[in-house]
Short mmCIF file of C-alpha atoms in Angstrom, two decimals:
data_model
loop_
_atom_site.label_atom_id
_atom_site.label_comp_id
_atom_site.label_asym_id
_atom_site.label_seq_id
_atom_site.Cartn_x
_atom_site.Cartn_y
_atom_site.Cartn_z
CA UNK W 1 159.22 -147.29 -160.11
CA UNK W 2 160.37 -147.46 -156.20
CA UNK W 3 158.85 -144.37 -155.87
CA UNK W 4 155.32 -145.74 -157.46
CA UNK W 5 155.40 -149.06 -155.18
CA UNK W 6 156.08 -146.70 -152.18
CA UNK W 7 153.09 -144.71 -153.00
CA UNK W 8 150.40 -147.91 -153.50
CA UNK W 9 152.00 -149.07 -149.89
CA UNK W 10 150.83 -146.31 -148.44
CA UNK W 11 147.14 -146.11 -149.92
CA UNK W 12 147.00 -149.98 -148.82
CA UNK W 13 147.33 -148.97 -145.34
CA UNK W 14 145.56 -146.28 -145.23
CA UNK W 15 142.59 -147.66 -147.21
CA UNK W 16 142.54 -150.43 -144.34
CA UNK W 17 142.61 -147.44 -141.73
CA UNK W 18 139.79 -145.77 -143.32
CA UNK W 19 137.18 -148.57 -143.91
CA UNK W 20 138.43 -149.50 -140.10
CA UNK W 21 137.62 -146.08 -138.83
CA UNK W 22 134.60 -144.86 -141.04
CA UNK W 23 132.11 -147.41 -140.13
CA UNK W 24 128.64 -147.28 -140.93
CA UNK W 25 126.09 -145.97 -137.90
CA UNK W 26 122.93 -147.74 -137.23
CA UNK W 27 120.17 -145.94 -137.08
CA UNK W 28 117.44 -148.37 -135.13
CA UNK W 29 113.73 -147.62 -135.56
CA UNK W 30 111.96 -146.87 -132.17
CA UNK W 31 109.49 -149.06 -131.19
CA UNK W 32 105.79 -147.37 -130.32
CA UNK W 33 105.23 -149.92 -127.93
CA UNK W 34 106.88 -152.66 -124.93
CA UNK W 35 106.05 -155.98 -123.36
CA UNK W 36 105.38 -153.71 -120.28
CA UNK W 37 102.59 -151.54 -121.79
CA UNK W 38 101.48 -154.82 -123.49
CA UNK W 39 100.35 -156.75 -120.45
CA UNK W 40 99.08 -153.14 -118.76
CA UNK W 41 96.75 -153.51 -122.06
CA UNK W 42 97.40 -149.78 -123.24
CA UNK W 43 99.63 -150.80 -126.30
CA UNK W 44 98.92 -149.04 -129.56
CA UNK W 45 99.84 -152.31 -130.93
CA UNK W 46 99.72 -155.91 -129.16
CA UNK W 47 102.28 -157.72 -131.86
CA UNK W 48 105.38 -156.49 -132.32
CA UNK W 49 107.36 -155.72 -135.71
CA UNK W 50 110.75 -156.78 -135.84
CA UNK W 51 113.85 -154.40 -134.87
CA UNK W 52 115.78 -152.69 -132.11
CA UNK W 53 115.60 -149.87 -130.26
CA UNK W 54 118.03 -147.29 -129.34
CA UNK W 55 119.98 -147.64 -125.94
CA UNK W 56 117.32 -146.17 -123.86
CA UNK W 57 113.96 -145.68 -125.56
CA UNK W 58 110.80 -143.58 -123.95
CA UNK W 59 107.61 -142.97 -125.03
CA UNK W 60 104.75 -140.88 -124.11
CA UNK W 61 101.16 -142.18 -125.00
CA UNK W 62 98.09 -140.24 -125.05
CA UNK W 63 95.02 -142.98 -124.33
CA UNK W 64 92.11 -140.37 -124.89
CA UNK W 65 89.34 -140.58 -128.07
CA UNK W 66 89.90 -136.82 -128.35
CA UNK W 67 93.36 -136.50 -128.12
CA UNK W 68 93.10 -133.29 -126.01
CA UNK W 69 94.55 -134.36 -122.14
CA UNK W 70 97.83 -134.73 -120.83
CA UNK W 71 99.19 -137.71 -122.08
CA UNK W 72 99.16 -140.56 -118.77
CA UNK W 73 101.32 -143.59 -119.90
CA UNK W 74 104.72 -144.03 -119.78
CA UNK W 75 106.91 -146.52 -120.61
CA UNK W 76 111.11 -146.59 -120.95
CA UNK W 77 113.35 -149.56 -122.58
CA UNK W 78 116.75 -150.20 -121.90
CA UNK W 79 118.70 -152.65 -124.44
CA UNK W 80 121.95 -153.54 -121.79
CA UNK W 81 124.26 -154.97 -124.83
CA UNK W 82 123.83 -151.32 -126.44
CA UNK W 83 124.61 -149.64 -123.05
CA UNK W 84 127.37 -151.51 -122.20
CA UNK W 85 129.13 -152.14 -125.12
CA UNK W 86 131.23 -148.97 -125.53
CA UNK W 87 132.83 -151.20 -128.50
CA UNK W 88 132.07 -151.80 -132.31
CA UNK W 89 129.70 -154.56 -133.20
CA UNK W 90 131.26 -156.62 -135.71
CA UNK W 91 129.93 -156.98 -139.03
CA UNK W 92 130.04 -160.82 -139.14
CA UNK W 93 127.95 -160.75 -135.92
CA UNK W 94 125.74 -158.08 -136.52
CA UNK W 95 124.71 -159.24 -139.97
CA UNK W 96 123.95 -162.91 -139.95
CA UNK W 97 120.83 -163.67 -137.67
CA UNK W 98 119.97 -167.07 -137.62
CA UNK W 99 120.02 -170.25 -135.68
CA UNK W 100 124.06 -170.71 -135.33
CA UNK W 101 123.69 -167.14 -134.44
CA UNK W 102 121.57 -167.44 -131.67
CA UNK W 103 123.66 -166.41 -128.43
CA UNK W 104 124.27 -162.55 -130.87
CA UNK W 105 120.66 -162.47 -131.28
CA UNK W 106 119.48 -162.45 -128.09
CA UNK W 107 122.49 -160.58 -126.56
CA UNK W 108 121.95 -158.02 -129.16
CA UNK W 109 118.31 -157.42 -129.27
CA UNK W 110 117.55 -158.52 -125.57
CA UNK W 111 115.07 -155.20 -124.16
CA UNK W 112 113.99 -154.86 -120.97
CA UNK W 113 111.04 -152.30 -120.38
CA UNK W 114 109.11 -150.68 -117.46
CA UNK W 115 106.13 -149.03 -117.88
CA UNK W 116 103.35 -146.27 -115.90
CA UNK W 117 99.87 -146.06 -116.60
CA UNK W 118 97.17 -143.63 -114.93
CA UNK W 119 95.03 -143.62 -117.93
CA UNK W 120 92.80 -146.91 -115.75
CA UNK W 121 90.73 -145.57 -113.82
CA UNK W 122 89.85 -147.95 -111.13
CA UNK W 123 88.52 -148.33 -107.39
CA UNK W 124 91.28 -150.55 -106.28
CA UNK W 125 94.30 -148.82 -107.46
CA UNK W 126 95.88 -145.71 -108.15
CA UNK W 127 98.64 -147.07 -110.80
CA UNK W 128 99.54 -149.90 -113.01
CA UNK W 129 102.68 -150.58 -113.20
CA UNK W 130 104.07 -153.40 -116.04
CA UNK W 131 108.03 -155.00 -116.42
CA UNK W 132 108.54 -156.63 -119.25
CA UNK W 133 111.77 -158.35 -121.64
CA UNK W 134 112.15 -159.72 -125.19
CA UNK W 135 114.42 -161.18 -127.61
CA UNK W 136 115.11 -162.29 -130.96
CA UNK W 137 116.21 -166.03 -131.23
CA UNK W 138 116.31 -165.70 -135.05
CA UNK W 139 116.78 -162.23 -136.77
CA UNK W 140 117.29 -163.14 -140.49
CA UNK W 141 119.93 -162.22 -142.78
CA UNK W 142 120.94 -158.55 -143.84
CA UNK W 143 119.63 -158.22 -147.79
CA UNK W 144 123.08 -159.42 -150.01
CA UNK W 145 121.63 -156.73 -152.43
CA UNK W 146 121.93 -153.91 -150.22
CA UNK W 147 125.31 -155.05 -148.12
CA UNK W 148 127.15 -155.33 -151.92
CA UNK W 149 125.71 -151.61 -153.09
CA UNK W 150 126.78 -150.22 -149.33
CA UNK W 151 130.71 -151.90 -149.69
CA UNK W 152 130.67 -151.08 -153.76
CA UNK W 153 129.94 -147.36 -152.64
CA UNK W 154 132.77 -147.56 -150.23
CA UNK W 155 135.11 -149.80 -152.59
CA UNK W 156 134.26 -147.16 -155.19
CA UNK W 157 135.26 -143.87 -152.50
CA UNK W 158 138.24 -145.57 -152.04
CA UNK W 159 139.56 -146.14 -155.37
CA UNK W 160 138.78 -141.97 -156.31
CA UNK W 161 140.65 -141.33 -152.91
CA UNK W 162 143.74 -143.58 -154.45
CA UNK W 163 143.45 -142.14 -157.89
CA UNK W 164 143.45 -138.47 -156.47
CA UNK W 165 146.23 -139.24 -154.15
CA UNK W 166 148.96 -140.62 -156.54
CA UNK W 167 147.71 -137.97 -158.84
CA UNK W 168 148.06 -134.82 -156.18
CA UNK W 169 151.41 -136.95 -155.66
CA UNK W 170 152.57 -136.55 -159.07
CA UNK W 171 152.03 -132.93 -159.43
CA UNK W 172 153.24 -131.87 -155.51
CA UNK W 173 156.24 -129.79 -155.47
CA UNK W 174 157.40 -130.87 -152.38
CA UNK W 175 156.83 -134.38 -152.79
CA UNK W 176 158.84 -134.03 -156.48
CA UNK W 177 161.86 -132.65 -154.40
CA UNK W 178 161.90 -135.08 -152.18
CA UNK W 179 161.75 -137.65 -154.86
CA UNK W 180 164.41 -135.52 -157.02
CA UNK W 181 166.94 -135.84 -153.84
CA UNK W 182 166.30 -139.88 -153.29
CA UNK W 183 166.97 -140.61 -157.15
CA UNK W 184 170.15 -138.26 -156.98
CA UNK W 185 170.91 -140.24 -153.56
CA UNK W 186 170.17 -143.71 -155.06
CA UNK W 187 172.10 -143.34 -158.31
CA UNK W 188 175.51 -142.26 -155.77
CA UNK W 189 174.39 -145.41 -154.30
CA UNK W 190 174.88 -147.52 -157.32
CA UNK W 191 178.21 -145.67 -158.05
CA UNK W 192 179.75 -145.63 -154.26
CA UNK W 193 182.42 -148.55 -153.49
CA UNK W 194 183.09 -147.66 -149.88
CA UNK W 195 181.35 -149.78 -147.71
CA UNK W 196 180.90 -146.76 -144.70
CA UNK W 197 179.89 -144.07 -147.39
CA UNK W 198 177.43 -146.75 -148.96
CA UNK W 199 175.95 -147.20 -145.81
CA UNK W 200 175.48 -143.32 -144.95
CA UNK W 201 173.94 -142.93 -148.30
CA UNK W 202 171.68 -145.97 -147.65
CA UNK W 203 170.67 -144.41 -144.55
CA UNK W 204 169.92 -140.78 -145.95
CA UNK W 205 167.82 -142.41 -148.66
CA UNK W 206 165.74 -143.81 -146.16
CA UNK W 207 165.06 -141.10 -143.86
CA UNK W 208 163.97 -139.36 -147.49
CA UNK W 209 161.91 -142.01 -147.87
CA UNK W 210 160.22 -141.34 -145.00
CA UNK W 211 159.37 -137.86 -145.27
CA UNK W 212 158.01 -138.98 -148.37
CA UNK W 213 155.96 -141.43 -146.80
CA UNK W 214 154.89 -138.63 -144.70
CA UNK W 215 154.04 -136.36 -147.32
CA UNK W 216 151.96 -138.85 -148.73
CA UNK W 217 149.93 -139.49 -145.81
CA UNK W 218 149.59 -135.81 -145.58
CA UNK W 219 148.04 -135.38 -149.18
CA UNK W 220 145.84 -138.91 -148.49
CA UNK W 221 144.21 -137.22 -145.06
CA UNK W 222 143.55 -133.92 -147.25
CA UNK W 223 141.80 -135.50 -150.08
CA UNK W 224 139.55 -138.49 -148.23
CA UNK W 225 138.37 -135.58 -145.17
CA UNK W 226 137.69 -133.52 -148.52
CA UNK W 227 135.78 -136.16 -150.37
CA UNK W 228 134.19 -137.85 -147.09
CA UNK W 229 131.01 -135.71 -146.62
CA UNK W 230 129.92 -136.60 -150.28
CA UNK W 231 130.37 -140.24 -148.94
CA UNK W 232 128.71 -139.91 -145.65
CA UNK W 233 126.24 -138.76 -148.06
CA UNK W 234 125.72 -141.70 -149.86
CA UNK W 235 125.90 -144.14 -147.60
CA UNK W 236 123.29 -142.29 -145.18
CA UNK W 237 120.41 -143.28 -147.23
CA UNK W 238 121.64 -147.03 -147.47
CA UNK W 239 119.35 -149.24 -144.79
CA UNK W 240 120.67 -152.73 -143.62
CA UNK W 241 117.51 -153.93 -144.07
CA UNK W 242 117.26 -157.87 -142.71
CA UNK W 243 115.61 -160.46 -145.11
CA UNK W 244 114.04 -163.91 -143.72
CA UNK W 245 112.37 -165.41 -141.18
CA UNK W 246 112.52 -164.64 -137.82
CA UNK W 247 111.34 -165.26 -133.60
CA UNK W 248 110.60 -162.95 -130.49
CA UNK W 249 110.46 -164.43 -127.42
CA UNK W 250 108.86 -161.24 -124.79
CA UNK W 251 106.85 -161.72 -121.17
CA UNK W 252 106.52 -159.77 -118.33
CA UNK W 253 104.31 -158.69 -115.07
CA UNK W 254 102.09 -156.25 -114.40
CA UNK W 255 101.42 -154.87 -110.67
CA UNK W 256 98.87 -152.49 -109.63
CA UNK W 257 99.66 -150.00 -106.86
CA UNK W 258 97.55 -148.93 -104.25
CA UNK W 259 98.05 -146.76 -101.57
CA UNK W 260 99.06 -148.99 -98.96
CA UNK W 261 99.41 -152.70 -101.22
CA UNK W 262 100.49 -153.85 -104.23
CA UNK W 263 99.44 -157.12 -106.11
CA UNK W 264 100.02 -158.54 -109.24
CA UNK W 265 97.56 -157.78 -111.94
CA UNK W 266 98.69 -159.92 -114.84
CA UNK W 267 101.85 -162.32 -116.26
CA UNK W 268 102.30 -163.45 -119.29
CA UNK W 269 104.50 -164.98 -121.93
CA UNK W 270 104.49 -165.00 -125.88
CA UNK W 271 106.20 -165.56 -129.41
CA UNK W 272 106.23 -163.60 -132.41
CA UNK W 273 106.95 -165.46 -135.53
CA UNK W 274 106.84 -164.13 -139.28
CA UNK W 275 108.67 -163.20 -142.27
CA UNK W 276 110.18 -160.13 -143.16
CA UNK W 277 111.96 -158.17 -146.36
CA UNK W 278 112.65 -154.85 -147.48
CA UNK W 279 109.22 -153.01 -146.97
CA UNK W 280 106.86 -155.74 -145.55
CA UNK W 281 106.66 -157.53 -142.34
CA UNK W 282 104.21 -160.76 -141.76
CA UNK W 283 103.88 -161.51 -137.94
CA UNK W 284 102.31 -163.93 -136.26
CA UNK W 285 101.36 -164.22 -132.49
CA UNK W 286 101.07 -166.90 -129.79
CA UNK W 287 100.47 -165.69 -126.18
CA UNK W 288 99.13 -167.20 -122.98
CA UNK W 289 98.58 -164.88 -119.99
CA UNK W 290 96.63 -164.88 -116.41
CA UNK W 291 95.06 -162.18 -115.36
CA UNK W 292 94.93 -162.30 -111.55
CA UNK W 293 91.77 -162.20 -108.78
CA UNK W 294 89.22 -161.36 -111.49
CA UNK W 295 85.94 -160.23 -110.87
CA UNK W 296 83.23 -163.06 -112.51
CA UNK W 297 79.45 -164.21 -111.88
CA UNK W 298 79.48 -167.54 -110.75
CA UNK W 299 75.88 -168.92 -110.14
CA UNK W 300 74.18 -165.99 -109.70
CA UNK W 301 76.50 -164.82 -107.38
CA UNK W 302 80.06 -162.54 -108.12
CA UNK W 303 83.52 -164.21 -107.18
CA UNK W 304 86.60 -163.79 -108.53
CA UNK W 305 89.57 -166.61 -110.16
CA UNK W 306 92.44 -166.09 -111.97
CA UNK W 307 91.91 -166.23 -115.85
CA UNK W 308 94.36 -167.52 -118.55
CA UNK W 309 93.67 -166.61 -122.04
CA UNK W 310 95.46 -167.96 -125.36
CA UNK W 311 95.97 -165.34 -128.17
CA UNK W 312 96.29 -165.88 -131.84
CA UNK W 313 96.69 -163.06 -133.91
CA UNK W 314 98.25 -161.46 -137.59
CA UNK W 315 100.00 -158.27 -138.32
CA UNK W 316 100.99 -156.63 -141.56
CA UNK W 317 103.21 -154.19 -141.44
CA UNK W 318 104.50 -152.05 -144.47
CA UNK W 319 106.58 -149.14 -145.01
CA UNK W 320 105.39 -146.80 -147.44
CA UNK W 321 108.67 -144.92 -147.43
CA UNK W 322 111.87 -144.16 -145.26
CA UNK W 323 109.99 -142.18 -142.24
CA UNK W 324 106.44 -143.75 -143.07
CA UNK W 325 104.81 -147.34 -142.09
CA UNK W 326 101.67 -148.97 -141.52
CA UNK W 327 100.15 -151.93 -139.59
CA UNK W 328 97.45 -153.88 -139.20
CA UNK W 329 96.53 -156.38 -136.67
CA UNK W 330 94.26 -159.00 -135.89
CA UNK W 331 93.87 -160.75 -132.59
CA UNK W 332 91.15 -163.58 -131.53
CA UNK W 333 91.54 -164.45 -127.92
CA UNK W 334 89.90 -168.03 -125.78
CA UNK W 335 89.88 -168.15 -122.09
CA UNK W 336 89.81 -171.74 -122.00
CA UNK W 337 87.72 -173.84 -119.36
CA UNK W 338 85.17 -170.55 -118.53
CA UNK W 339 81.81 -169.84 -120.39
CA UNK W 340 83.55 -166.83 -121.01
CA UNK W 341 83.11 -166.03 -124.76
CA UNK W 342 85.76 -165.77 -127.20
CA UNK W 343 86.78 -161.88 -128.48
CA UNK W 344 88.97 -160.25 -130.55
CA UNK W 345 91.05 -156.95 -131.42
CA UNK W 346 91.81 -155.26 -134.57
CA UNK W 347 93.91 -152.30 -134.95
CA UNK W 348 95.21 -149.64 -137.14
CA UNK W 349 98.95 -148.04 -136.40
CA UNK W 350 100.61 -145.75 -138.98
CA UNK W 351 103.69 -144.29 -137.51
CA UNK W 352 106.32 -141.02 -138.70
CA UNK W 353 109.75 -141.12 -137.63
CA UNK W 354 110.75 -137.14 -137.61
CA UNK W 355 113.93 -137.56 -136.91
CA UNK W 356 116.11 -141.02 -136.66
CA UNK W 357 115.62 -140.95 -132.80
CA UNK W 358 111.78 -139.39 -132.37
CA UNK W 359 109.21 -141.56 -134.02
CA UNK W 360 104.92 -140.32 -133.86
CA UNK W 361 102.19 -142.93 -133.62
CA UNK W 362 98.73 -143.07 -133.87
CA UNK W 363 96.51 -146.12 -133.90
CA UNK W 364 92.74 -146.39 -134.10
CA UNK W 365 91.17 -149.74 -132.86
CA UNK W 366 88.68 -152.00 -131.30
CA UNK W 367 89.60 -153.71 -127.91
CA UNK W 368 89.00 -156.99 -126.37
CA UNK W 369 85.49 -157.11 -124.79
CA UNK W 370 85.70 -156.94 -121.12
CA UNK W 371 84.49 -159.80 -119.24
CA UNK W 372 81.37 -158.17 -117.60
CA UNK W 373 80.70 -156.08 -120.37
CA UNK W 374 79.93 -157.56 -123.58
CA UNK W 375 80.22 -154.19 -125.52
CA UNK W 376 83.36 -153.58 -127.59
CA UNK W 377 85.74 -150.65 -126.68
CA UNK W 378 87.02 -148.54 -129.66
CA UNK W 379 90.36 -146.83 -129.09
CA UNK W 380 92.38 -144.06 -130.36
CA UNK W 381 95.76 -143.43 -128.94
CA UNK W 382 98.67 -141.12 -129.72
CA UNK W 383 102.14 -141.95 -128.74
CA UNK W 384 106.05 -140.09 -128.93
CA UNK W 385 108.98 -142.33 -128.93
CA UNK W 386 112.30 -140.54 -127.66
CA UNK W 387 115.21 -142.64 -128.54
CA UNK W 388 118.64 -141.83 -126.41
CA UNK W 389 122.16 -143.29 -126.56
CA UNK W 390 125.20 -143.14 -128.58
CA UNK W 391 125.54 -144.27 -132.15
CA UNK W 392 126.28 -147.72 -132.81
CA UNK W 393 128.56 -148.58 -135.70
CA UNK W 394 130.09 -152.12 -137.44
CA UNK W 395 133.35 -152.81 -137.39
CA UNK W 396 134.41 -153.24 -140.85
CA UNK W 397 137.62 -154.97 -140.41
CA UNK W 398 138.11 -157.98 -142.86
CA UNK W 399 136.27 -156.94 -145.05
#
């Protein structure tokens, strides 16, 4: 019996070390676009579907119809709370997103992005530059369905782990002479009526003890480093998907550099607001921005004045399976206060992730009209999204 309660001691503890130690890794879908490429108008996609990206996230984008030059835009993401926190995110934190949440949301999803163009050709610059930042005020919760089938899996690793461990116990020679010596040790005990000898004995049964301990440990590190792959296994394909409503707050400038100046282009500011659940994201999109020193007739004559638009649009975004999703999106733009005539864009995006950090886009679209040129402009672009950092993993504890 003391030997039995010795054993389920030591499982306790090292149950708590394991689900401390083997925490899961978050794998974060890349993005194929930022607020910076967003106000340089070269996004594949102008509203934004929830998530996070990796610490540092690039992406090449190809922003021909043929698909057949050098690819010309550029953009790269840093998320600062994934850079410079070397430690575990907690579960609690990580898990619930909404509004008593808040100050986790944004610290965890805040992104800031700089991006490169050359694909705008243009008399009066050589480059557009674009800076941008967002973050999620609300995130929603992580799907109850999915957290209990991640912590049964791990609940049920544990309790094989336990059951081969006391029964490797039961059949280990060494551990059964170790055993064999404290119950010879513990029945002198029970016999011995001098005080110093009792205490000697007391003390040899315990350093017995502890090489039992030891042993035990020995056959529990054996077995779980033996039975972990299958487990890694299992949980891999387990997604902490997030369920519920949610907010993006992004904005940004957008500077275009000459060879001797540079200006500001455009600023702007919007929110994303929508639903999402396991497969399919709703999104919808506010967004007022200026576009700077813009080239109008005005009675007969050209000029130029800054111009501030207001964007409503509508995405649906689903994923067909683990690598594979697809959007839509629908945008209707008014330049208030102008005789400037209202236009829209509608594109396509289906994206591949090929591995966890390198995710393939291509979108086919129609842009907004320009402002002299009432014909619409049909787009195809190709993108490659490179995410880089370390793994990030929650902290089980507690739990």
């Amino acid at each position: 019996m003391r030997r039995l309660l010795v054993i389920k001691f030591i499982l306790l503890l090292n149950c708590q070390a394991f689900c401390q130690q083997e925490d899961l890794e978050l794998d974060f879908p890349e993005m194929p676009t930022s607020p910076a490429f967003i106000l340089m108008g070269v996004s594949p996609t102008d509203i934004e579907s929830p998530g996070s990206a990796s610490d540092l996230t690039t992406a090449i984008q190809n922003a021909t119809g043929n698909l057949t030059s050098i690819p010309d835009n550029f953009f790269l993401t840093v998320n600062p709370f994934w850079v410079f926190n070397t430690k575990h995110v907690s579960y609690s934190k990580y898990s619930a997103g909404g509004m008593d949440r808040i100050r986790d949301n944004i610290l965890q999803s805040l992104q800031i992005s700089v991006g490169v163009s050359d694909s705008l050709p243009s008399d009066n610059f050589d480059q557009r530059i674009g800076i941008g930042m967002k973050f999620s005020l609300i995130r929603g919760n992580i799907d109850s369905d999915i957290e209990d089938n991640y912590f049964k899996k791990l609940a049920n690793y544990n309790t094989e782990v336990n059951r081969l461990v006391t029964e490797a116990s039961n059949n280990d020679l060494k551990s059964l002479e170790i055993q064999s010596k404290m119950d010879a040790v513990a029945e002198q005990i029970s016999i011995e009526t001098d005080s110093q000898k009792r205490t000697d004995l007391e003390n040899e049964w315990e350093t017995l003890n502890q090489k039992l301990n030891s042993r035990s440990l020995e056959l529990f590190d054996l077995i779980k480093s033996q039975h972990l792959k299958d487990l890694r296994k299992s949980l891999k394909d387990i997604e902490l998907n997030r369920i519920g409503f949610y907010s993006e707050i992004a904005g940004g400038l957008t500077y275009d550099r000459m060879e001797n100046d540079t200006k500001i282009y455009s600023s702007g500011v919007w929110a994303n607001i929508g639903y999402q659940s396991n497969k399919t994201n709703f999104i919808g999109l506010i967004r007022f921005m200026t576009v700077y020193d813009q080239p109008i007739m005005n009675e007969m004559a050209l000029d130029t004045m800054n111009l501030t638009s207001i964007d409503f649009g509508l995405k649906l975004d689903y994923q067909v399976e683990k690598k594979v999703s697809a959007s839509g999106e629908f945008i209707y733009r008014a330049i208030p206060n102008t005789e400037i005539k209202s236009t829209y864009r509608l594109a396509f995006n289906l994206s591949y992730n090929i591995t966890p950090d390198v995710g393939l886009n291509f979108t086919y679209g129609k842009g907004f009209e320009a402002i002299l040129n009432e014909e619409s402009d049909f787009f195809t672009l190709m993108s490659l999204a490179f995410g880089i950092g370390k793994k990030r993993k929650l902290d089980l504890t507690g739990l």
